[in-house]
Tab-separated table of C-alpha atoms in Angstrom:
chain	number	residue	atom	x	y	z
F	574	UNK	CA	52.055	101.336	121.214
F	575	UNK	CA	55.453	100.149	119.946
F	576	UNK	CA	55.594	96.571	118.878
F	577	UNK	CA	57.746	94.086	120.863
F	578	UNK	CA	60.524	94.217	118.463
F	579	UNK	CA	61.081	97.890	118.670
F	580	UNK	CA	61.080	97.869	122.421
F	581	UNK	CA	63.725	95.146	122.456
F	582	UNK	CA	65.900	97.148	119.766
F	583	UNK	CA	65.653	100.168	121.893
F	584	UNK	CA	66.675	98.120	125.129
F	585	UNK	CA	69.495	96.712	123.024
F	586	UNK	CA	70.699	100.333	121.943
F	587	UNK	CA	70.562	101.683	125.453
F	588	UNK	CA	72.617	98.694	126.884
F	589	UNK	CA	75.228	99.345	124.155
F	590	UNK	CA	75.403	102.996	125.260
F	591	UNK	CA	75.385	102.103	129.086
F	592	UNK	CA	78.441	100.015	128.529
F	593	UNK	CA	80.478	102.711	126.705
F	594	UNK	CA	79.930	101.110	123.101
F	595	UNK	CA	78.714	102.895	119.907
F	596	UNK	CA	75.609	101.410	118.611
F	597	UNK	CA	75.839	103.489	115.444
F	598	UNK	CA	78.599	103.954	113.048
F	599	UNK	CA	79.699	107.623	113.253
F	600	UNK	CA	79.078	109.921	110.141
F	601	UNK	CA	82.835	110.194	109.563
F	602	UNK	CA	83.072	106.380	109.342
F	603	UNK	CA	80.191	106.157	106.947
F	604	UNK	CA	82.053	108.594	104.688
F	605	UNK	CA	85.389	106.873	105.029
F	606	UNK	CA	83.709	103.618	103.896
F	607	UNK	CA	82.225	105.240	100.702
F	608	UNK	CA	85.739	106.415	99.811
F	609	UNK	CA	87.606	103.313	100.410
F	610	UNK	CA	89.590	101.803	97.435
F	611	UNK	CA	90.364	97.983	97.095
F	612	UNK	CA	92.915	96.520	99.118
F	613	UNK	CA	96.229	95.955	97.222
F	614	UNK	CA	96.937	92.145	96.764
F	615	UNK	CA	100.022	92.460	94.042
F	616	UNK	CA	102.972	90.499	95.497
F	617	UNK	CA	100.983	88.335	97.867
F	618	UNK	CA	101.134	84.588	98.065
F	619	UNK	CA	98.105	83.144	96.531
F	620	UNK	CA	96.787	80.165	98.871
F	621	UNK	CA	93.232	79.822	97.489
F	622	UNK	CA	94.087	76.330	95.983
F	623	UNK	CA	94.336	75.142	99.669
F	624	UNK	CA	90.853	73.571	101.235
F	625	UNK	CA	90.233	76.046	103.798
F	626	UNK	CA	87.439	75.812	106.185
F	627	UNK	CA	85.621	78.091	108.621
F	628	UNK	CA	84.088	77.797	112.059
F	629	UNK	CA	81.429	80.072	110.847
F	630	UNK	CA	78.123	78.513	109.666
F	631	UNK	CA	77.406	78.198	105.969
F	632	UNK	CA	75.177	81.097	105.713
F	633	UNK	CA	77.879	83.605	107.199
F	634	UNK	CA	79.293	86.141	104.953
F	635	UNK	CA	81.598	87.516	107.505
F	636	UNK	CA	84.642	85.233	107.180
F	637	UNK	CA	87.297	86.966	109.065
F	638	UNK	CA	89.224	83.620	109.911
F	639	UNK	CA	89.957	80.526	107.950
F	640	UNK	CA	91.858	77.499	108.792
F	641	UNK	CA	93.511	74.437	106.867
F	642	UNK	CA	95.627	71.531	107.469
F	643	UNK	CA	98.159	69.861	105.103
F	644	UNK	CA	99.835	66.722	105.465
F	645	UNK	CA	103.660	67.222	106.252
F	646	UNK	CA	105.788	64.130	106.772
F	647	UNK	CA	104.770	62.629	110.268
F	648	UNK	CA	102.689	65.616	111.105
F	649	UNK	CA	100.603	68.392	109.526
F	650	UNK	CA	101.099	71.915	108.861
F	651	UNK	CA	98.236	74.252	110.490
F	652	UNK	CA	97.549	77.407	108.652
F	653	UNK	CA	95.306	79.904	110.007
F	654	UNK	CA	94.223	83.060	107.911
F	655	UNK	CA	92.908	86.255	109.451
F	656	UNK	CA	91.453	88.910	107.192
F	657	UNK	CA	93.874	91.920	106.890
F	658	UNK	CA	91.364	94.720	107.676
F	659	UNK	CA	94.325	97.027	108.062
F	660	UNK	CA	94.723	96.700	104.288
F	661	UNK	CA	91.592	98.988	104.108
F	662	UNK	CA	91.236	100.602	107.359
F	663	UNK	CA	93.858	103.109	108.272
F	664	UNK	CA	94.884	103.279	112.031
F	665	UNK	CA	93.518	106.269	113.595
F	666	UNK	CA	90.717	106.721	111.073
F	667	UNK	CA	87.204	107.040	112.115
F	668	UNK	CA	86.599	103.485	110.995
F	669	UNK	CA	89.354	102.159	113.139
F	670	UNK	CA	88.283	104.330	116.152
F	671	UNK	CA	84.771	102.894	116.083
F	672	UNK	CA	86.191	99.465	115.888
F	673	UNK	CA	88.516	100.059	118.705
F	674	UNK	CA	85.676	101.423	121.013
F	675	UNK	CA	83.530	98.346	120.317
F	676	UNK	CA	86.230	95.795	119.752
F	677	UNK	CA	83.820	93.128	118.415
F	678	UNK	CA	80.365	92.963	116.783
F	679	UNK	CA	77.421	92.455	119.089
F	680	UNK	CA	74.663	90.091	118.455
F	681	UNK	CA	71.401	90.398	120.361
F	682	UNK	CA	68.093	88.806	119.296
F	683	UNK	CA	66.698	92.250	118.544
F	684	UNK	CA	69.539	93.674	116.541
F	685	UNK	CA	73.202	93.011	115.319
F	686	UNK	CA	75.642	95.984	115.926
F	687	UNK	CA	78.679	95.067	113.537
F	688	UNK	CA	82.047	96.355	114.370
F	689	UNK	CA	82.779	97.255	110.935
F	690	UNK	CA	80.318	98.426	108.171
F	691	UNK	CA	78.708	95.456	106.631
F	692	UNK	CA	80.232	96.272	103.102
F	693	UNK	CA	83.489	95.594	104.736
F	694	UNK	CA	82.700	92.814	107.053
F	695	UNK	CA	80.900	90.593	104.652
F	696	UNK	CA	82.435	91.727	101.308
F	697	UNK	CA	85.521	93.708	101.035
F	698	UNK	CA	87.592	92.135	103.758
F	699	UNK	CA	85.768	88.868	104.077
F	700	UNK	CA	87.828	85.991	103.068
F	701	UNK	CA	85.091	84.820	100.499
F	702	UNK	CA	85.833	81.743	98.297
F	703	UNK	CA	87.526	82.760	94.889
F	704	UNK	CA	88.053	86.371	96.018
F	705	UNK	CA	91.203	88.393	95.944
F	706	UNK	CA	91.585	89.218	99.809
F	707	UNK	CA	94.694	90.077	101.828
F	708	UNK	CA	95.211	87.917	104.952
F	709	UNK	CA	97.671	87.370	107.612
F	710	UNK	CA	98.461	83.665	107.507
F	711	UNK	CA	100.083	81.972	110.555
F	712	UNK	CA	101.901	78.665	109.361
F	713	UNK	CA	102.963	76.331	111.978
F	714	UNK	CA	104.097	72.533	111.919
F	715	UNK	CA	102.299	70.164	114.528
F	716	UNK	CA	104.257	66.651	114.808
F	717	UNK	CA	102.332	63.504	115.113
F	718	UNK	CA	103.108	63.703	118.816
F	719	UNK	CA	101.218	67.127	119.034
F	720	UNK	CA	104.240	69.200	119.465
């Protein structure tokens, strides 16, 4: 008789399929992941000197968004960095197709179904401290009155 965890994992996989999601990374996407080179970082502005924070817990290695505020006269500058996954994952590739189908990572108590392979989401595109990673940064000024 299967154990309770195996039963829950089976139910989670079945639910993914029932909702039109892909519980497993397609073989073509696995192969693409193996062939990926590092993302180019030449010519990018280095903002690692800022005191970035994350809404993720301290154990998380999947840092796809960071934020920081910098004093700016009578207000602050708010910068939000989003991991530039496009620097590695080509539009229309098997990896991109899988991510487009699932649209997000799915977390269940039985199993996590990552949108991208862990080697990308927790390492090569994650905005880990001290690492060279391309990111798209929104930079906005917020006045003391909130505008």
